[in-house]
Amino acid sequence: MTDTLLNVDRHLLITGGCGFIGSNFVRFIRAQRPAWRITNLDSLTEAGNLQNLADVAVGEHYRFIKGNICDRALVERLIDECTDIVHLAAETHVDRSIMDAGPFVQTNVVGTQTILDAALKVFKARSSGRLVFASTDEVYGSLPLDTMSERFTEDSPLRPNNPYSASKAAADMMVRAYHETFALDCVVTRCCNNFGPNQFPEKVIPLFVTNLLEGHSVPLYGDGKNVRDWIHVEDYCSALLAVLERGHSGATYNVGANNERSNLELTHELLRLLGCGPEMVRHVPDRLGHDLRYAIDAGKLECELGWQAERSAWPAALERTVKWYQDNESWWRAVKSGAYKDYYKRQYGLFEGESGE
Ligand code: NAD
Ligand code: TYD
């Protein structure tokens, strides 16, 4: 199958377009490639939210389909109507995968295989069509803290340590297998931790920011020394677009911003930005199997495709993100009600505000 051409009008099937990265990617494509059409397939799990797209989900270039990526007939019909796929839909939260791995295997592994089988049938018949798959840096497992110069390259071994990352590694390897076995035109990205607007507040940055805005404490796992490499979601969106248009068929690209912070550093930066003191930190038991450090070498993407992280520099990017949550209180207050409270209680043993804090 041939590499897809630049500057052609496309109709993208975006899976998981109502989630954090998906909704930012829909907005990014609407702005960068306004002639392209978008079909957004999303089953609207707790992390999926139509409100994330309230400002862009209009016009004849966009349509939303509520449905599951495991529904083969639906997926095949939609792929048949589209030119390419950006596959983002997934169960994504490590803590939830520790509570119950079942949905992670179903959506992340079986769902991805369903998309691969349908894409194989449609794209082969048509001799065109590319699948971009959002894998994660977590498939590489954990780096030690004492050799800070070491970073993951695309050739690093996959050593996932939790059910989420294991399910993503399985899907990542299935994508590879469909390229190697059937020459399906696939590109894989392995990106580091994203931050930005519309992130579901189970992830650390929106959780901590919204807790502090509510006057509640922030639950820091263990000693807080774990390190993550943080990228602004718009930089990841530009990487997804770059690999869709110009990535080599069958290639894997790391995506990172060279922006490593320990959770303690991140927490203190958020406290500073929100004018809060260290008493707002609540030390809670560590996450099971907590990976110590993720760090990405994005040199291949930079050299081959000329991509650069341009919007991730701290503290400005973090400050803009904090401001977004300050300015969009109704969004996160709605998200933090209902089923979210049950999750929070199960995870942290209490829901602040109901605990007398
Ligand atoms: P998210 O949890 O915010 O959104 C996931 C979306 O997928 C939601 O809208 C949800 O409703 C949808 N979805 C889940 N199961 C589905 C199913 N069976 N059928 C259809 N839709 C379904 O996740 P995110 O942070 O936006 O991540 C998007 C992708 O990027 C994921 O594949 C994730 O593994 C990957 N990724 C995320 C990060 C990060 O830091 N957030 C980093 C690297 C890779
Ligand atoms: P998270 O946002 O869940 O992303 P990931 O596990 O995919 O890296 O967590 C980021 C870091 O923040 C991770 O080291 C765990 C830590 N963390 C806390 O300390 N407290 C929390 O309540 C959460 C959700 C995460």
Coordinates of C-alpha atoms and ligand atoms in Angstrom, one line a residue:
M1 CA 0.0 0.0 0.0
T2 CA 1.3 3.4 -0.9
D3 CA 2.2 6.2 1.5
T4 CA -0.7 8.7 1.6
L5 CA -0.1 12.0 -0.3
L6 CA 0.2 15.5 1.1
N7 CA -2.5 18.1 0.6
V8 CA -5.3 15.8 -0.5
D9 CA -8.7 16.3 0.9
R10 CA -9.3 13.7 3.5
H11 CA -12.1 12.4 5.6
L12 CA -10.7 11.3 8.9
L13 CA -12.2 8.7 11.1
I14 CA -11.1 9.9 14.6
T15 CA -11.9 7.3 17.3
G16 CA -12.2 8.7 20.9
G17 CA -12.7 12.2 19.6
C18 CA -14.7 13.2 22.7
G19 CA -11.8 12.5 25.1
F20 CA -9.0 14.8 26.1
I21 CA -6.6 14.4 23.2
G22 CA -9.3 13.5 20.7
S23 CA -11.3 16.7 21.3
N24 CA -8.1 18.8 21.1
F25 CA -7.2 16.9 17.8
V26 CA -10.6 17.6 16.3
R27 CA -10.2 21.3 17.1
F28 CA -6.6 21.3 15.8
I29 CA -7.7 19.7 12.5
R30 CA -10.6 22.0 12.0
A31 CA -8.1 24.9 12.4
Q32 CA -5.2 23.5 10.4
R33 CA -7.0 21.6 7.7
P34 CA -10.5 23.2 7.4
A35 CA -11.3 21.4 4.1
W36 CA -11.0 18.0 5.7
R37 CA -14.1 16.1 6.9
I38 CA -14.1 14.4 10.3
T39 CA -16.2 11.5 11.6
N40 CA -15.8 11.2 15.3
L41 CA -16.6 7.7 16.7
D42 CA -16.8 7.6 20.5
S43 CA -18.8 5.5 22.9
L44 CA -18.8 8.3 25.5
T45 CA -17.3 6.5 28.5
E46 CA -16.9 8.6 31.6
A47 CA -13.9 10.3 30.1
G48 CA -15.8 11.1 26.8
N49 CA -17.7 14.4 26.9
L50 CA -19.6 16.0 24.1
Q51 CA -19.1 19.4 25.9
N52 CA -15.4 19.1 25.0
L53 CA -16.4 19.8 21.4
A54 CA -19.3 22.2 21.9
D55 CA -17.5 25.0 20.0
V56 CA -16.4 23.0 16.9
A57 CA -18.9 20.2 16.5
V58 CA -20.9 22.1 13.9
G59 CA -21.1 22.3 10.1
E60 CA -21.1 19.7 7.3
H61 CA -17.4 18.8 7.7
Y62 CA -18.1 17.2 11.1
R63 CA -20.2 14.4 12.4
F64 CA -20.4 12.5 15.6
I65 CA -21.3 8.8 15.8
K66 CA -21.9 7.3 19.2
G67 CA -20.6 3.8 19.1
N68 CA -18.1 1.3 20.2
I69 CA -14.8 0.5 18.4
C70 CA -15.5 -3.2 19.1
D71 CA -18.6 -3.0 16.9
R72 CA -17.2 -4.5 13.7
A73 CA -20.1 -3.7 11.4
L74 CA -20.2 -0.1 12.5
V75 CA -16.4 0.3 12.3
E76 CA -16.2 -1.2 8.8
R77 CA -19.0 1.0 7.5
L78 CA -17.4 4.2 8.9
I79 CA -13.9 3.2 7.6
D80 CA -15.5 2.7 4.2
E81 CA -16.8 6.3 4.3
C82 CA -13.5 7.8 5.4
T83 CA -10.0 8.0 3.8
D84 CA -7.8 7.5 7.0
I85 CA -8.1 6.6 10.7
V86 CA -6.6 8.3 13.7
H87 CA -7.2 5.8 16.4
L88 CA -7.2 7.4 19.8
A89 CA -10.1 5.7 21.6
A90 CA -8.9 3.8 24.7
E91 CA -9.4 3.2 28.4
T92 CA -6.5 5.4 29.6
H93 CA -6.2 5.7 33.4
V94 CA -3.6 3.5 35.1
D95 CA -5.4 3.6 38.5
R96 CA -8.6 2.3 36.9
S97 CA -6.7 -0.4 35.2
I98 CA -5.4 -1.5 38.6
M99 CA -9.0 -1.6 39.9
D100 CA -10.3 -3.6 36.9
A101 CA -8.2 -4.6 33.8
G102 CA -11.2 -6.1 31.9
P103 CA -12.3 -3.0 30.0
F104 CA -8.7 -2.2 29.1
V105 CA -8.2 -5.5 27.4
Q106 CA -11.6 -5.2 25.7
T107 CA -11.3 -1.7 24.3
N108 CA -7.5 -1.3 23.9
V109 CA -6.7 -4.8 22.6
V110 CA -9.9 -6.2 21.1
G111 CA -11.1 -2.8 19.9
T112 CA -7.8 -2.1 18.1
Q113 CA -7.9 -5.5 16.5
T114 CA -11.4 -4.8 15.3
I115 CA -10.3 -1.6 13.7
L116 CA -7.2 -3.3 12.2
D117 CA -9.4 -6.1 10.6
A118 CA -11.9 -3.6 9.2
A119 CA -9.2 -1.3 7.9
L120 CA -7.4 -4.2 6.3
K121 CA -10.6 -5.2 4.4
V122 CA -11.5 -1.7 3.3
F123 CA -8.1 -0.2 2.7
K124 CA -6.8 -3.3 0.8
A125 CA -9.8 -3.3 -1.5
R126 CA -9.3 0.4 -2.2
S127 CA -5.4 0.3 -2.2
S128 CA -5.3 3.4 0.0
G129 CA -5.8 4.5 3.6
R130 CA -3.6 5.1 6.5
L131 CA -4.1 4.2 10.2
V132 CA -2.3 6.3 12.8
F133 CA -2.3 4.6 16.3
A134 CA -1.8 6.5 19.5
S135 CA 0.4 4.2 21.6
T136 CA 2.2 5.6 24.7
D137 CA 5.7 5.9 26.2
E138 CA 4.3 3.7 29.1
V139 CA 4.8 0.6 26.9
Y140 CA 8.6 0.9 27.5
G141 CA 8.1 0.5 31.3
S142 CA 10.1 2.4 33.8
L143 CA 13.6 4.0 33.8
P144 CA 15.7 4.3 37.0
L145 CA 16.1 7.7 38.7
D146 CA 19.9 7.4 39.1
T147 CA 20.7 7.5 35.3
M148 CA 18.8 10.6 34.3
S149 CA 20.6 10.8 30.9
E150 CA 18.9 7.5 29.7
R151 CA 15.8 8.0 27.6
F152 CA 13.5 5.7 25.6
T153 CA 14.2 5.4 21.9
E154 CA 11.9 3.6 19.5
D155 CA 14.3 0.6 19.8
S156 CA 14.0 0.3 23.6
P157 CA 12.4 -3.0 24.7
L158 CA 8.7 -3.0 25.6
R159 CA 8.4 -3.8 29.3
P160 CA 4.9 -2.6 30.4
N161 CA 4.3 -2.7 34.1
N162 CA 0.6 -2.1 34.7
P163 CA -2.6 -3.4 33.0
Y164 CA -3.1 -0.1 31.1
S165 CA 0.4 -0.1 29.6
A166 CA 0.3 -3.9 28.9
S167 CA -3.0 -3.5 27.0
K168 CA -1.5 -0.6 25.0
A169 CA 1.7 -2.6 24.3
A170 CA -0.5 -5.5 23.0
A171 CA -2.4 -3.1 20.7
D172 CA 0.9 -1.5 19.6
M173 CA 2.3 -4.9 18.6
M174 CA -1.0 -5.8 16.8
V175 CA -0.6 -2.7 14.7
R176 CA 3.0 -3.7 13.9
A177 CA 1.9 -7.2 13.0
Y178 CA -0.8 -6.0 10.6
H179 CA 1.8 -3.9 8.8
E180 CA 4.4 -6.7 8.7
T181 CA 2.0 -9.4 7.8
F182 CA -0.5 -7.6 5.5
A183 CA 1.4 -4.4 4.5
L184 CA -1.4 -2.3 6.1
D185 CA -0.3 1.3 6.0
C186 CA 0.1 2.1 9.7
V187 CA 2.1 4.6 11.8
V188 CA 2.5 4.3 15.5
T189 CA 3.2 7.2 17.9
R190 CA 4.5 6.7 21.5
C191 CA 3.9 9.9 23.3
C192 CA 4.7 11.1 26.8
N193 CA 2.2 12.6 29.3
N194 CA 0.0 15.2 27.8
F195 CA -1.5 18.2 29.6
G196 CA -3.9 21.0 28.4
P197 CA -7.6 21.9 28.3
N198 CA -10.4 19.4 28.6
Q199 CA -8.4 16.7 30.4
F200 CA -10.5 14.4 32.6
P201 CA -9.7 15.2 36.2
E202 CA -8.7 11.7 37.1
K203 CA -5.3 12.5 35.6
V204 CA -2.9 14.3 37.9
I205 CA -2.7 17.9 36.5
P206 CA -6.5 18.6 36.1
L207 CA -7.2 16.7 39.4
F208 CA -4.7 18.7 41.4
V209 CA -5.7 22.1 39.7
T210 CA -9.4 21.5 40.3
N211 CA -9.0 20.3 43.8
L212 CA -6.9 23.4 44.7
L213 CA -9.5 25.6 43.0
E214 CA -12.2 24.0 45.2
G215 CA -10.0 24.6 48.3
H216 CA -9.3 20.8 48.7
S217 CA -6.0 19.0 49.2
V218 CA -4.1 17.1 46.5
P219 CA -3.3 13.4 46.9
L220 CA 0.4 12.9 46.1
Y221 CA 1.3 9.2 45.7
G222 CA 4.3 7.9 47.7
D223 CA 7.4 10.1 48.0
G224 CA 6.5 12.2 44.9
K225 CA 9.9 11.5 43.3
N226 CA 8.4 9.8 40.2
V227 CA 9.3 11.6 37.0
R228 CA 7.1 12.2 33.9
D229 CA 7.9 14.0 30.6
W230 CA 5.2 16.5 30.0
I231 CA 4.0 17.7 26.5
H232 CA 1.3 20.2 25.7
V233 CA -1.6 18.4 23.9
E234 CA -1.3 20.8 20.9
D235 CA 2.2 19.7 20.3
Y236 CA 1.0 16.1 20.3
C237 CA -1.8 17.0 17.9
S238 CA 0.8 18.5 15.5
A239 CA 2.9 15.3 15.8
L240 CA -0.2 13.2 15.0
L241 CA -0.8 15.4 11.9
A242 CA 2.8 15.2 10.8
V243 CA 2.9 11.4 11.0
L244 CA -0.5 11.1 9.2
E245 CA 0.8 13.2 6.3
R246 CA 4.5 12.5 6.2
G247 CA 5.3 9.6 8.5
H248 CA 6.9 6.5 6.9
S249 CA 4.5 3.6 6.5
G250 CA 5.2 1.0 9.3
A251 CA 7.3 3.4 11.4
T252 CA 7.0 4.1 15.1
Y253 CA 7.7 7.6 16.3
N254 CA 8.4 8.7 19.9
V255 CA 6.8 12.0 20.8
G256 CA 8.2 14.0 23.7
A257 CA 9.0 17.6 24.8
N258 CA 12.2 17.1 26.8
N259 CA 10.3 18.4 29.8
E260 CA 10.9 16.1 32.7
R261 CA 9.5 16.9 36.1
S262 CA 9.1 15.0 39.3
N263 CA 5.6 14.9 40.8
L264 CA 6.9 16.9 43.7
E265 CA 8.2 19.6 41.3
L266 CA 4.9 19.6 39.4
T267 CA 2.9 19.8 42.6
H268 CA 4.9 22.8 44.0
E269 CA 4.6 24.6 40.6
L270 CA 0.8 24.1 40.7
L271 CA 0.7 25.3 44.4
R272 CA 2.7 28.4 43.4
L273 CA 0.5 29.2 40.3
L274 CA -2.6 28.9 42.5
G275 CA -1.3 30.8 45.5
C276 CA -1.6 27.7 47.8
G277 CA 0.8 26.5 50.5
P278 CA 2.4 23.1 51.1
E279 CA -0.2 22.2 53.7
M280 CA -2.5 21.5 50.7
V281 CA -0.5 18.4 49.8
R282 CA -2.0 15.1 51.2
H283 CA 0.5 12.3 51.1
V284 CA -1.3 9.1 50.2
P285 CA -0.1 5.5 49.7
D286 CA 1.8 4.9 46.5
R287 CA 0.2 3.5 43.3
L288 CA 0.8 -0.2 42.9
G289 CA 3.6 -0.9 40.5
H290 CA 4.2 2.8 40.1
D291 CA 6.6 3.4 37.2
L292 CA 9.5 5.6 38.5
R293 CA 10.4 7.6 35.4
Y294 CA 9.4 8.0 31.8
A295 CA 11.6 10.0 29.4
I296 CA 11.4 10.1 25.7
D297 CA 13.9 10.7 22.9
A298 CA 11.9 12.3 20.1
G299 CA 15.0 12.7 17.8
K300 CA 13.6 10.5 15.1
L301 CA 10.4 12.5 14.7
E302 CA 12.4 15.8 14.8
C303 CA 15.0 14.6 12.3
E304 CA 12.8 12.7 9.8
L305 CA 9.7 14.9 9.8
G306 CA 11.1 18.3 11.1
W307 CA 8.6 18.2 14.0
Q308 CA 9.3 20.3 17.1
A309 CA 7.5 20.7 20.4
E310 CA 6.6 24.4 20.3
R311 CA 3.9 24.9 22.9
S312 CA 5.1 22.9 25.9
A313 CA 7.7 25.2 27.5
W314 CA 7.2 25.6 31.3
P315 CA 6.1 27.4 33.2
A316 CA 4.2 29.3 30.5
A317 CA 2.4 26.3 29.1
L318 CA 1.4 25.1 32.5
E319 CA 0.2 28.6 33.5
R320 CA -2.0 28.7 30.4
T321 CA -3.4 25.3 31.3
V322 CA -4.2 26.4 34.9
K323 CA -5.9 29.5 33.5
W324 CA -8.1 27.3 31.2
Y325 CA -9.4 25.4 34.3
Q326 CA -9.9 28.7 36.2
D327 CA -11.9 30.1 33.2
N328 CA -13.9 26.9 32.6
E329 CA -15.2 26.1 36.1
S330 CA -18.6 25.0 34.9
W331 CA -16.9 22.4 32.6
W332 CA -15.0 20.7 35.4
R333 CA -17.7 21.1 38.1
A334 CA -20.1 19.2 35.8
V335 CA -17.4 16.5 35.1
K336 CA -16.6 16.1 38.8
S337 CA -20.2 15.3 39.8
G338 CA -22.1 12.0 39.4
A339 CA -20.2 8.8 38.7
Y340 CA -16.8 10.7 39.2
K341 CA -17.6 11.0 42.9
D342 CA -17.9 7.2 43.3
Y343 CA -14.5 6.7 41.5
Y344 CA -12.9 9.3 43.7
K345 CA -14.1 7.7 46.9
R346 CA -13.0 4.3 45.7
Q347 CA -9.6 5.6 44.7
Y348 CA -8.8 8.0 47.6
G349 CA -11.2 6.8 50.3
L350 CA -13.1 10.1 50.5
F351 CA -14.6 12.8 48.4
E352 CA -13.5 16.2 49.6
G353 CA -16.3 18.5 50.5
E354 CA -18.2 15.6 52.0
S355 CA -15.4 14.8 54.4
G356 CA -15.5 18.0 56.5
E357 CA -12.2 19.2 54.9
Ligands
NAD1 P1 -9.3 9.9 27.3 O1 -9.5 8.9 28.4 O2 -9.4 11.4 27.7 O3 -10.3 9.7 26.1 C1 -10.6 8.4 25.6 C2 -11.8 8.5 24.7 O4 -12.1 7.2 24.1 C3 -13.1 8.9 25.4 O5 -13.8 9.9 24.7 C4 -13.9 7.7 25.5 O6 -15.3 7.9 25.5 C5 -13.4 7.0 24.2 N1 -13.6 5.5 24.3 C6 -13.2 4.7 25.3 N2 -13.5 3.4 25.0 C7 -14.2 3.4 23.8 C8 -14.7 2.4 23.0 N3 -14.7 1.1 23.3 N4 -15.3 2.8 21.8 C9 -15.3 4.1 21.4 N5 -14.8 5.1 22.2 C10 -14.2 4.8 23.3 O7 -7.9 9.6 26.7 P2 -6.8 10.6 26.1 O8 -5.9 11.0 27.2 O9 -7.4 11.6 25.3 O10 -5.9 9.5 25.3 C11 -6.2 9.3 23.9 C12 -5.3 8.3 23.4 O11 -3.9 8.7 23.5 C13 -5.3 6.9 24.1 O12 -5.2 5.9 23.1 C14 -4.1 7.0 25.0 O13 -3.7 5.7 25.3 C15 -3.1 7.8 24.2 N6 -2.1 8.5 25.0 C16 -2.5 9.4 25.9 C17 -1.6 10.1 26.6 C18 -1.9 11.1 27.7 O14 -1.1 11.6 28.4 N7 -3.2 11.4 27.9 C19 -0.2 9.9 26.4 C20 0.2 9.0 25.4 C21 -0.8 8.3 24.7
TYD2 P1 -1.3 10.2 35.8 O1 -1.8 11.6 35.4 O2 -2.3 9.2 36.2 O3 -0.6 9.7 34.4 P2 0.4 8.4 34.2 O4 0.1 7.5 35.3 O5 -0.1 7.9 32.9 O6 1.8 8.9 34.2 O7 -0.2 10.3 36.8 C1 1.0 11.1 36.6 C2 1.9 11.0 37.8 O8 1.2 11.6 39.0 C3 2.1 9.6 38.2 O9 3.5 9.4 38.6 C4 1.2 9.3 39.4 C5 1.0 10.7 40.0 N1 -0.3 10.9 40.7 C6 -0.3 11.3 42.0 O10 0.7 11.4 42.7 N2 -1.6 11.4 42.6 C7 -2.7 11.2 41.9 O11 -3.8 11.4 42.5 C8 -2.6 10.9 40.5 C9 -3.9 10.6 39.7 C10 -1.4 10.7 39.9

